[in-house]
Structure formats: C-alpha cells, structure tokens
Short mmCIF file of C-alpha atoms in Angstrom, two decimals:
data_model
loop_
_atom_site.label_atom_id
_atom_site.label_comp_id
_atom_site.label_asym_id
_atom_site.label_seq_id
_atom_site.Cartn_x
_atom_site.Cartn_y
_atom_site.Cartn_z
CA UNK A 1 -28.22 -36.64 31.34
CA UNK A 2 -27.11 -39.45 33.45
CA UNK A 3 -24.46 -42.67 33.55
CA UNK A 4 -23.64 -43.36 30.16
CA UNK A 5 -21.99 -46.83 28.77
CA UNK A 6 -19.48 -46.93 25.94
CA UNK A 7 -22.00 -47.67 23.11
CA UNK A 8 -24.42 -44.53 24.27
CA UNK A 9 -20.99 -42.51 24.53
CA UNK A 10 -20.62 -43.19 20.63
CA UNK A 11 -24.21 -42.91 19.99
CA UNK A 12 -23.52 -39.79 21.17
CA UNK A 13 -20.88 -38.51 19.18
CA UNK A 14 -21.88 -40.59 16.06
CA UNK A 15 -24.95 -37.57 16.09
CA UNK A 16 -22.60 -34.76 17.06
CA UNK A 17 -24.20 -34.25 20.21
CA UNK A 18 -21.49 -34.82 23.15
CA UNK A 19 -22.67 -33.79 26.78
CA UNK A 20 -20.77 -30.67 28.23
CA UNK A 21 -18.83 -32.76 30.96
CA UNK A 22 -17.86 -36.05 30.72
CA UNK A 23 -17.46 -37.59 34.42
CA UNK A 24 -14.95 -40.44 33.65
CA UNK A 25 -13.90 -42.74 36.51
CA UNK A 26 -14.15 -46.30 37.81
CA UNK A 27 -11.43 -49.36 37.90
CA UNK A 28 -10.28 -50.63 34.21
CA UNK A 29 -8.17 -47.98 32.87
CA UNK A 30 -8.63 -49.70 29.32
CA UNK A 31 -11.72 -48.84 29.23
CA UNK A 32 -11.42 -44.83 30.59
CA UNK A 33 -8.55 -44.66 28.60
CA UNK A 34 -10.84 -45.54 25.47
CA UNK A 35 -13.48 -43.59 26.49
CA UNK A 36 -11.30 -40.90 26.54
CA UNK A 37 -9.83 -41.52 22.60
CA UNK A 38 -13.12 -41.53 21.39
CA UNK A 39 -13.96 -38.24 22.58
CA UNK A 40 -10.54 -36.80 21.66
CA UNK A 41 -11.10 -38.39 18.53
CA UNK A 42 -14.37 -36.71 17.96
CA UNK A 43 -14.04 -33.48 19.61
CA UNK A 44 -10.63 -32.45 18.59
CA UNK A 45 -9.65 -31.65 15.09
CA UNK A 46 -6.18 -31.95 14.34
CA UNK A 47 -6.25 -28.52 12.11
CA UNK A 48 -7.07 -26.26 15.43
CA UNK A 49 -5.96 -28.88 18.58
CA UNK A 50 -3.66 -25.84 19.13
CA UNK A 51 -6.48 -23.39 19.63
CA UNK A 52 -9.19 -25.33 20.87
CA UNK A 53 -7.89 -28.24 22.67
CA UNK A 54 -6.51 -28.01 26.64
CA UNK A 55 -4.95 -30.37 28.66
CA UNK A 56 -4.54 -29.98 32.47
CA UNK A 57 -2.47 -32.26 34.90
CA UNK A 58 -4.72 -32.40 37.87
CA UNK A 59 -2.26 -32.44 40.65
CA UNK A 60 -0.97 -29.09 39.20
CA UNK A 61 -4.05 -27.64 38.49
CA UNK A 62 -6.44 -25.14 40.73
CA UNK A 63 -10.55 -24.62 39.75
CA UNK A 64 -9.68 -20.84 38.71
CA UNK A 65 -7.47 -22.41 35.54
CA UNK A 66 -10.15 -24.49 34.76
CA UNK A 67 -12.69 -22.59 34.76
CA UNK A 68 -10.83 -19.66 32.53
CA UNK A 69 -10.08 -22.47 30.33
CA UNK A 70 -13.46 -23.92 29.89
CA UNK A 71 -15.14 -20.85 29.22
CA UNK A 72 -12.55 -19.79 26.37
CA UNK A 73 -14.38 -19.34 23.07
CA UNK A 74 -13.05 -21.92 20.28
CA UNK A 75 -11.29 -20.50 16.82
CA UNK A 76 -12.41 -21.93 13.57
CA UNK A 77 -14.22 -24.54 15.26
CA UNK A 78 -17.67 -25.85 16.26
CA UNK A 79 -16.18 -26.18 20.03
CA UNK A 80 -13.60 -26.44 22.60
CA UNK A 81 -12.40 -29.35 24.24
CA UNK A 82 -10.72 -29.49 27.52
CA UNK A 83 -9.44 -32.39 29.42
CA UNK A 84 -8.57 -32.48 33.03
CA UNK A 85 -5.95 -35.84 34.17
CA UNK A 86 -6.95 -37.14 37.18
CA UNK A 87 -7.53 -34.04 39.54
CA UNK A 88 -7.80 -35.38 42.83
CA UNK A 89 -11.51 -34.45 44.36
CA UNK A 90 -11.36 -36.27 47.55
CA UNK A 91 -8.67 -33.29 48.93
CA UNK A 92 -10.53 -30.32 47.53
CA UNK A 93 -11.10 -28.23 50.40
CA UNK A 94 -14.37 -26.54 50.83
CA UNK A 95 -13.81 -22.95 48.83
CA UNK A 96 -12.00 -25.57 45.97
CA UNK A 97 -15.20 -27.43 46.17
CA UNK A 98 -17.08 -24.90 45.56
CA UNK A 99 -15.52 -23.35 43.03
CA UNK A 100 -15.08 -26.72 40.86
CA UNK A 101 -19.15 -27.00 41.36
CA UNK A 102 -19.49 -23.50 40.03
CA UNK A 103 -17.35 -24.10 37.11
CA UNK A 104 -18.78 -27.16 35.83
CA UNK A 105 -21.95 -25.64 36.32
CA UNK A 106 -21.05 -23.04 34.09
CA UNK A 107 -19.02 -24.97 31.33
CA UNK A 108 -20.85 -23.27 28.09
CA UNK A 109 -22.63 -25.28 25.21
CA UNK A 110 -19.09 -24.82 22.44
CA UNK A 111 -17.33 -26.26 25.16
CA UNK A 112 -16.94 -30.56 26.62
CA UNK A 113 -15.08 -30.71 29.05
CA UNK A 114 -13.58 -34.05 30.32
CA UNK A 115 -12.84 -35.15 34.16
CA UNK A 116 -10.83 -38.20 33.73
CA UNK A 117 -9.71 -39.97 36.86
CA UNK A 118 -6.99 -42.51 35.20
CA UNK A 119 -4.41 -43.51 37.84
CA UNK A 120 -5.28 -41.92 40.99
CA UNK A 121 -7.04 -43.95 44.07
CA UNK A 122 -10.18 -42.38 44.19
CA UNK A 123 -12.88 -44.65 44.05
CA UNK A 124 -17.07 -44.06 43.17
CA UNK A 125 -17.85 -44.75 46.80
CA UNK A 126 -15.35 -41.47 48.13
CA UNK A 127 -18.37 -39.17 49.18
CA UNK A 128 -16.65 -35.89 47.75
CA UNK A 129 -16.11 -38.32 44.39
CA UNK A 130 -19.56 -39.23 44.40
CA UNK A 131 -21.23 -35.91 45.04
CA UNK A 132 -19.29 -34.65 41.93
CA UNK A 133 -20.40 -37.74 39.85
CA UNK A 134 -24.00 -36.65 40.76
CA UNK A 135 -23.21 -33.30 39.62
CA UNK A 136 -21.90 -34.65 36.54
CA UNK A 137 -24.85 -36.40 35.94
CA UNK A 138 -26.94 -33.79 36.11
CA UNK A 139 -25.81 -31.38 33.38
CA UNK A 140 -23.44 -34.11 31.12
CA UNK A 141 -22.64 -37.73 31.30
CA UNK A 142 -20.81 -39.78 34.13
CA UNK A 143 -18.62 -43.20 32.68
CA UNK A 144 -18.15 -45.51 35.66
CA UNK A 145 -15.51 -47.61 33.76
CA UNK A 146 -15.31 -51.17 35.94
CA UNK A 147 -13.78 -53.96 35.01
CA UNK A 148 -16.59 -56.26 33.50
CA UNK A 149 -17.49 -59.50 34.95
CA UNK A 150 -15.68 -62.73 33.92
CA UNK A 151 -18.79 -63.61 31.65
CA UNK A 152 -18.80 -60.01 29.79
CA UNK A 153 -14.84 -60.44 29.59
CA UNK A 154 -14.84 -63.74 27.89
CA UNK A 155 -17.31 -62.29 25.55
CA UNK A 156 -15.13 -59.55 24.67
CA UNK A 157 -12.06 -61.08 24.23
CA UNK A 158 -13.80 -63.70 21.45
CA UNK A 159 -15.35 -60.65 19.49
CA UNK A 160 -11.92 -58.86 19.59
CA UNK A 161 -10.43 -61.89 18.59
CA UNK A 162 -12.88 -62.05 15.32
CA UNK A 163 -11.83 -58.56 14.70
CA UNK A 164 -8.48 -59.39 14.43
CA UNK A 165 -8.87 -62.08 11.92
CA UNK A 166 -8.61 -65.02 14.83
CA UNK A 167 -10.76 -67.82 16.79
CA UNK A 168 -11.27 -68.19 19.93
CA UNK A 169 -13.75 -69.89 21.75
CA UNK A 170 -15.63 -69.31 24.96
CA UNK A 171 -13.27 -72.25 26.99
CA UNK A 172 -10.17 -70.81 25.78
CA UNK A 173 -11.15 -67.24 26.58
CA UNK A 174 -11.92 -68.39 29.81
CA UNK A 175 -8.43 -70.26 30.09
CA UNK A 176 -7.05 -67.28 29.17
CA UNK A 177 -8.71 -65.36 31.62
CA UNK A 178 -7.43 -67.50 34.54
CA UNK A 179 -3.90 -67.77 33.43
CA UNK A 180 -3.26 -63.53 32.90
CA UNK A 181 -5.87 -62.17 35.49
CA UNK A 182 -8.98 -59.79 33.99
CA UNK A 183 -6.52 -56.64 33.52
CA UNK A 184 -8.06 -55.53 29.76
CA UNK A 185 -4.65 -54.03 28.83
CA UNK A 186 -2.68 -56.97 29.48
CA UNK A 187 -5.22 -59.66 27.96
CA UNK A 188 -6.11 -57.65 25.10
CA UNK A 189 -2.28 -57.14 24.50
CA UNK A 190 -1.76 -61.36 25.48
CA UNK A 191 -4.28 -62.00 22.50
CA UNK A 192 -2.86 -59.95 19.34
CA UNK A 193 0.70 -62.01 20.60
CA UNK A 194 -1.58 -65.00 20.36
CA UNK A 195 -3.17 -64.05 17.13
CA UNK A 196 -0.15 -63.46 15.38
CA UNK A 197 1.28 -66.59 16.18
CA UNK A 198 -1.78 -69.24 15.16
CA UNK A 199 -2.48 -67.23 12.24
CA UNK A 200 -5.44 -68.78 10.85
CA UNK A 201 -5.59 -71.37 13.24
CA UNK A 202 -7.79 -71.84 16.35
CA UNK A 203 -5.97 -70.28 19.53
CA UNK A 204 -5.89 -73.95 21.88
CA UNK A 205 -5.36 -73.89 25.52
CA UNK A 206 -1.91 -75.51 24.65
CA UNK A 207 -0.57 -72.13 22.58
CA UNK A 208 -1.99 -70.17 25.72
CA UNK A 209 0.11 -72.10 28.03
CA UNK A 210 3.27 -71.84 25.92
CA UNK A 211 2.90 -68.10 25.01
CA UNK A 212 1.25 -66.31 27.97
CA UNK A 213 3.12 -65.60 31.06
CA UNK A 214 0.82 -66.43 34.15
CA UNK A 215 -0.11 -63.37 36.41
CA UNK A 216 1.04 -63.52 40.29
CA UNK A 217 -2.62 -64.36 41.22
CA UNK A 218 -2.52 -67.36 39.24
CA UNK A 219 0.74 -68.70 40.26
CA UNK A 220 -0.06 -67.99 43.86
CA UNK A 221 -3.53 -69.91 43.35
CA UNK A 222 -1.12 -72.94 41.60
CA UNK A 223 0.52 -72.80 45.09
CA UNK A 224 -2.49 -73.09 47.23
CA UNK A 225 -3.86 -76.32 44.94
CA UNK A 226 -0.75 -77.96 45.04
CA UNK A 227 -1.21 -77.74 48.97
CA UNK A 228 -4.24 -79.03 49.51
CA UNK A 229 -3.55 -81.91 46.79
CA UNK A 230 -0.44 -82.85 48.84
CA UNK A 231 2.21 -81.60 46.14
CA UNK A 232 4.55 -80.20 48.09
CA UNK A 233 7.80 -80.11 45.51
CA UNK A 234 5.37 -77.86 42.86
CA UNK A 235 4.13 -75.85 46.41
CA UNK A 236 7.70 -75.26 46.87
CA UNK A 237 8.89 -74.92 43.26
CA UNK A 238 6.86 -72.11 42.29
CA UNK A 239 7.22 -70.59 45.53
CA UNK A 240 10.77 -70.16 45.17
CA UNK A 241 10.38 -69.08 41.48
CA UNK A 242 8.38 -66.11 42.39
CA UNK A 243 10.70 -65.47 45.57
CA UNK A 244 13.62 -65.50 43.23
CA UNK A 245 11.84 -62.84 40.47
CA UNK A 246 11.86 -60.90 43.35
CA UNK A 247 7.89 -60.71 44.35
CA UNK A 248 7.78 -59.29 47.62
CA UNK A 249 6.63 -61.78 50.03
CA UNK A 250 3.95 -60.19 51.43
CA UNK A 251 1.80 -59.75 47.99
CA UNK A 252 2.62 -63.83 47.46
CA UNK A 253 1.42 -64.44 51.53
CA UNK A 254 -1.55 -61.88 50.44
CA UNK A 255 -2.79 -63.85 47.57
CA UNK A 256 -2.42 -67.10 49.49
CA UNK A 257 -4.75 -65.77 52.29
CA UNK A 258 -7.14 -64.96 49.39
CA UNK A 259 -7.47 -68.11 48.13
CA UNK A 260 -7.86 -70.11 51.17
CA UNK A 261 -10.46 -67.37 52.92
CA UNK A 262 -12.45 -68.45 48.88
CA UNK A 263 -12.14 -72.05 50.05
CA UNK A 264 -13.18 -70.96 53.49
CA UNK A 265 -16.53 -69.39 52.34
CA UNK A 266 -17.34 -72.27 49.63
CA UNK A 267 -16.99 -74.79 52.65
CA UNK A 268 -19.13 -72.90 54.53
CA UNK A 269 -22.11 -72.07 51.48
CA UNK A 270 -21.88 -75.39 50.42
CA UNK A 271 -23.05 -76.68 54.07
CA UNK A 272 -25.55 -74.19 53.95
CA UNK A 273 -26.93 -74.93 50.01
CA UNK A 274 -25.26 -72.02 48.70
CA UNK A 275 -24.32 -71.87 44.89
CA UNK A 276 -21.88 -69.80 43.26
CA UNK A 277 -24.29 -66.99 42.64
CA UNK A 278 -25.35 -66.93 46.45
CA UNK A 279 -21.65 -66.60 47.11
CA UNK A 280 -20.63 -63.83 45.13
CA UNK A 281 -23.56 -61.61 45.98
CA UNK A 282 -22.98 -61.89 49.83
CA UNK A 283 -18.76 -61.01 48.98
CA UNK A 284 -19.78 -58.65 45.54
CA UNK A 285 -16.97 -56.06 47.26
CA UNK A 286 -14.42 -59.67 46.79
CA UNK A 287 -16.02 -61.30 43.79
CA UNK A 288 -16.90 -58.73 41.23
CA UNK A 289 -16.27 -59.52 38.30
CA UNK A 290 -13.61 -62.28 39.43
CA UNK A 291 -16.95 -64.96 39.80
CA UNK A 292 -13.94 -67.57 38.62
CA UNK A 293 -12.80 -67.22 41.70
CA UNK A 294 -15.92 -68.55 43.42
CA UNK A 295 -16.46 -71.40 40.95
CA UNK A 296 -13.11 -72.65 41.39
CA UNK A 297 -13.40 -72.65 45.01
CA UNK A 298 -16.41 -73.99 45.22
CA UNK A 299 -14.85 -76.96 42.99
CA UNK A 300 -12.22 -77.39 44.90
CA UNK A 301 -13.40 -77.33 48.67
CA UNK A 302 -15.07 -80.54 48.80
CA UNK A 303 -11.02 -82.61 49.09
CA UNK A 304 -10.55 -81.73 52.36
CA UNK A 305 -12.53 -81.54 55.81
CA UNK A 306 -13.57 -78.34 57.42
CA UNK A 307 -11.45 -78.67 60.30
CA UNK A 308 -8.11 -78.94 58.10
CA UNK A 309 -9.46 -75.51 56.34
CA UNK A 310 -9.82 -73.94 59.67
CA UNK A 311 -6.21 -74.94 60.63
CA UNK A 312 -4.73 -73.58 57.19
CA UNK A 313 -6.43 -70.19 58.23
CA UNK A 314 -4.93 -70.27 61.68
CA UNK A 315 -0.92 -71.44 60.14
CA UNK A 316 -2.16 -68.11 57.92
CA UNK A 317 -2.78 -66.13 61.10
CA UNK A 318 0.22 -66.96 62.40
CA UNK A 319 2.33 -66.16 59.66
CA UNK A 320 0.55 -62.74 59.28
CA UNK A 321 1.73 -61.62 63.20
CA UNK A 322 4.96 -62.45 62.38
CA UNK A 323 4.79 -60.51 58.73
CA UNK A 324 3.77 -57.51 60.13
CA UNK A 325 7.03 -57.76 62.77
CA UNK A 326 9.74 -55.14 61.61
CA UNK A 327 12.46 -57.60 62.54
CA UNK A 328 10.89 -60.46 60.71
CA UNK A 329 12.82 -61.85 57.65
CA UNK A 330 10.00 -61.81 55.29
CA UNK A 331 11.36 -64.37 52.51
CA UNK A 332 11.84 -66.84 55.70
CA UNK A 333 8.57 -66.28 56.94
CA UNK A 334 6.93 -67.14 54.08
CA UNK A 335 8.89 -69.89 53.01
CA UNK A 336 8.07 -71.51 56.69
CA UNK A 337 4.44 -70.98 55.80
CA UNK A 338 4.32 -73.10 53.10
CA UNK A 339 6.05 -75.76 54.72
CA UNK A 340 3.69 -75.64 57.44
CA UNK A 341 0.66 -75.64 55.07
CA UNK A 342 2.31 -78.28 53.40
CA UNK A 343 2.46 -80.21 56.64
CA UNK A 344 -0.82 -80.16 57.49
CA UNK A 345 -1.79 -81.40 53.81
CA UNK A 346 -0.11 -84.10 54.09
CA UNK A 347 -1.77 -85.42 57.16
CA UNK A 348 -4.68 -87.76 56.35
#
C-alpha cells in the first residue's frame, strides 16, 4: 500500500477492500475527521458496533490494549474495527515503540484498524511520526490530510456550493476565502449560512461581507493596509475593536509581523524578477496553501520605498523586545506600535 487521497480511500471501500491500518494525520481536521466517517461508516455496522467496534483515547491508552484489541475476532460480522484518538507517537519510549511496531505489524486481515491523529501537535516531519507513517505505508494506507492550496479550496467550496443547491463563483469563493481564513470547518459552515440566505440567488461579495464575520488574520491584514495607505483612524479603529473582543495582543502584533515580513519578501523578489510562484516555493513552510498571501503582497509592495519597509520591520523589532518583557503592558505596547507605524506612513 502507500499514501492514499480521499477519492482512493472510497475507491477503496466502495469494493469492500479497506487496508488493515489506516495512518491518518496531517493539518485540516475537516478533512481527517471525514476520512475518519467514511471508514466508520463503512466498517462499522450499527447491528454489532457493540461487538466489533473499539474506541481508544490515546493519551490513556498503552500498545498492550491495543494490540489485545486488534487481534479480537469480530461476532456476526465480516470484521472488526478499531480506532485509536490521537495517541501521541512522538513520546513513545523505546520498549512502547516497539511494541506499537509489533502490533500493527500483526493487526489480522478481519480487522482495520485506524490511527487518527485529530488534535494533538504532532506533525509528518516528527521523525518517530514519520517512521510510523512509513510503517503504515507499508502494510495499509497513510492519509496526510493538509489543508489544500487556495486554488484546490476555491474549487471546493464552488462544487459544495452546487451540492447544496447554490452559486458561487470562482471570485466570490476567493473573497470568501480571504475574509474567513482557509479553516474547511469554518468556511464550509460560513457557506450553508450563506446558502440559506440567497436561496436561489447568486452568493455576491456584498452578502459575504454582510453575513461572514472576518477571521483575526484578515482584520489584522486590514490593519497593516490601512498603514501603509496612510489611514490611520481605520489602523486605529480596528485595532481597538479587536483589543476590546479581548484578542490577546501578542497574536494581533504576531499577525502584523506576518504581513509586513510578506511585503518584505515581495519587495525584495520583485527587485530580483521574482513572481508569485518563485516566492512561495522559496517560503513553501510560510505559503502553503495560503499563495493569497503572496499575491496580495506582491500587489501591494510597490506604494512604498524599500527603505520605509525596512523601518516598519525595525518599529516591529522594537515592539517585539518590549513584548517579550514580563513587566510590559501588552495592550500599551501594541497600541504604541501602531501609532508608530502609523507615523512613519504618513511621512512622504
């Protein structure tokens, strides 16, 4: 077997044939979490879930357990199913290690067994994550479940709006895209509010603004555009609206840094004869699947000189000495920040 995408997973169980272990892991927990219901769904009958189906939380779970449960024959069923929650394989220690490799290993033929890492921080480059992937791979199927790229997302979220009996077009998915940030669970969930508010009308960029909250990475990026334009009341207005929804500073003065390092690099690629795809090769750990980000900076860098940019980033490395003080009133700092950044806009 080998890495597996969602349509070979239900090729897979559309024949009956599911792989033993199911290696599920990567960064959109929409899509593990839906990997994960189609299996149930097609592993699990209802009639003998209590005989043949297992659940384990991983952080209360040892290899012994699961390997006693995985090799459990199933009752009045073709097979067993057993599903392990997001075991954490970056602090097995080495007899643990060993004893997980022996079990999946082992995991019989009436048996799939599922290794789902939903919530927990353990990403595919974690060597002890990895070398279990490749085990994975080996006898059953490994999912690596990221979040598609901005392209594939707009895509999707125009073909799940058809499903749902609405239209939207490619601009407007894209609009959408840069107003609620490329969390799945959130847009998908943004788009059946839109949908059952047009009706049978076209979902505008207009109903998107009036229905769809932005997400902190788009109000933050409002910030750092009405800087460099030389708006200084919206700077400050939306500042103070996120300061007074309680965001923590520090995520806002985060954000901020993000978007100005973006205009940073375009500067920089465009003086070189960079495009956007040069860009978000040389940064794919940044820009992966967040391209938007690239394009709009790349838009965007050409109203002010390089030498303003560079002192943004140093007001930004000033600010982030004084952030990481214990003493420091956080809410001030930041709000000084932006008055500084405004500042230096507004010089011409």
């Amino acid at each position: 077997m080998a890495d597996i995408r969602m349509n070979d997973l239900e090729k897979q169980l559309r024949a009956n044939k599911p792989s033993r272990v199911y290696f599920i892991y990567g960064s959109e927990t929409y899509l593990k979490r839906q990997a994960v219901e189609k299996l149930l769904d097609a592993c699990v009958s209802e009639d003998t879930a209590e005989f043949n189906y297992q659940r384990f939380d991983g952080s209360r779970m040892n290899a012994v357990e699961l390997a006693d449960a995985t090799q459990q024959f199933p009752m009045l069923a073709e097979r067993r199913c057993v599903l392990v929650e997001d075991y954490d394989f970056t602090k097995m220690s080495d007899i643990e290690a060993d004893t997980m490799q022996d079990c999946i290993n082992s995991v019989p033929d009436f048996c799939v067994l599922i290794l789902w890492i939903n919530d927990l921080d353990a990403g595919p480059r974690q060597s002890k994550v990895q070398k279990m992937a490749k085990l994975c791979s080996k006898i059953g199927s490994t999912m690596l479940l990221d979040t598609p790229r901005t392209g594939e997302l707009a895509a999707m979220l125009v073909e799940r709006a058809a499903s749902i009996g609405s239209k939207l077009e490619r601009p407007e998915a894209y609009h959408l895209l840069e107003r609620c940030g490329n969390d799945m669970t959130t847009l998908y969930s943004e788009l059946e509010k839109l949908s059952v508010y047009v009706g049978k009308k076209p979902i505008t960029k207009e109903t998107i603004d009036l229905l769809c909250p932005r997400s902190l990475e788009a109000d933050v990026f409002r910030i750092s555009r009405s800087i460099i334009r030389g708006d200084n009341d919206e700077a400050f207005r939306i500042t103070s609206g996120l300061l007074a929804q309680k965001t923590e500073p520090i995520e806002i003065f985060m954000l901020l840094c993000s978007d100005f390092i973006d205009l940073y690099r375009a500067k920089c690629a465009a003086s070189a004869g960079m495009s956007v795809k040069d860009v978000s090769s040389a940064f794919d750990a940044d820009y992966a699947r967040k391209e938007f980000r690239v394009t709009n900076a790349m838009r965007d860098h050409s109203s002010f000189s390089g030498a303003r940019l560079r002192r943004y980033i140093e007001l930004l490395f000033d600010a982030e000495l004084k952030l990481k003080t214990a003493r420091t009133d956080r809410k001030a700092c930041l709000e000084q920040l932006v008055a500084r950044l405004c500042a230096e806009g507004a010089r011409r």
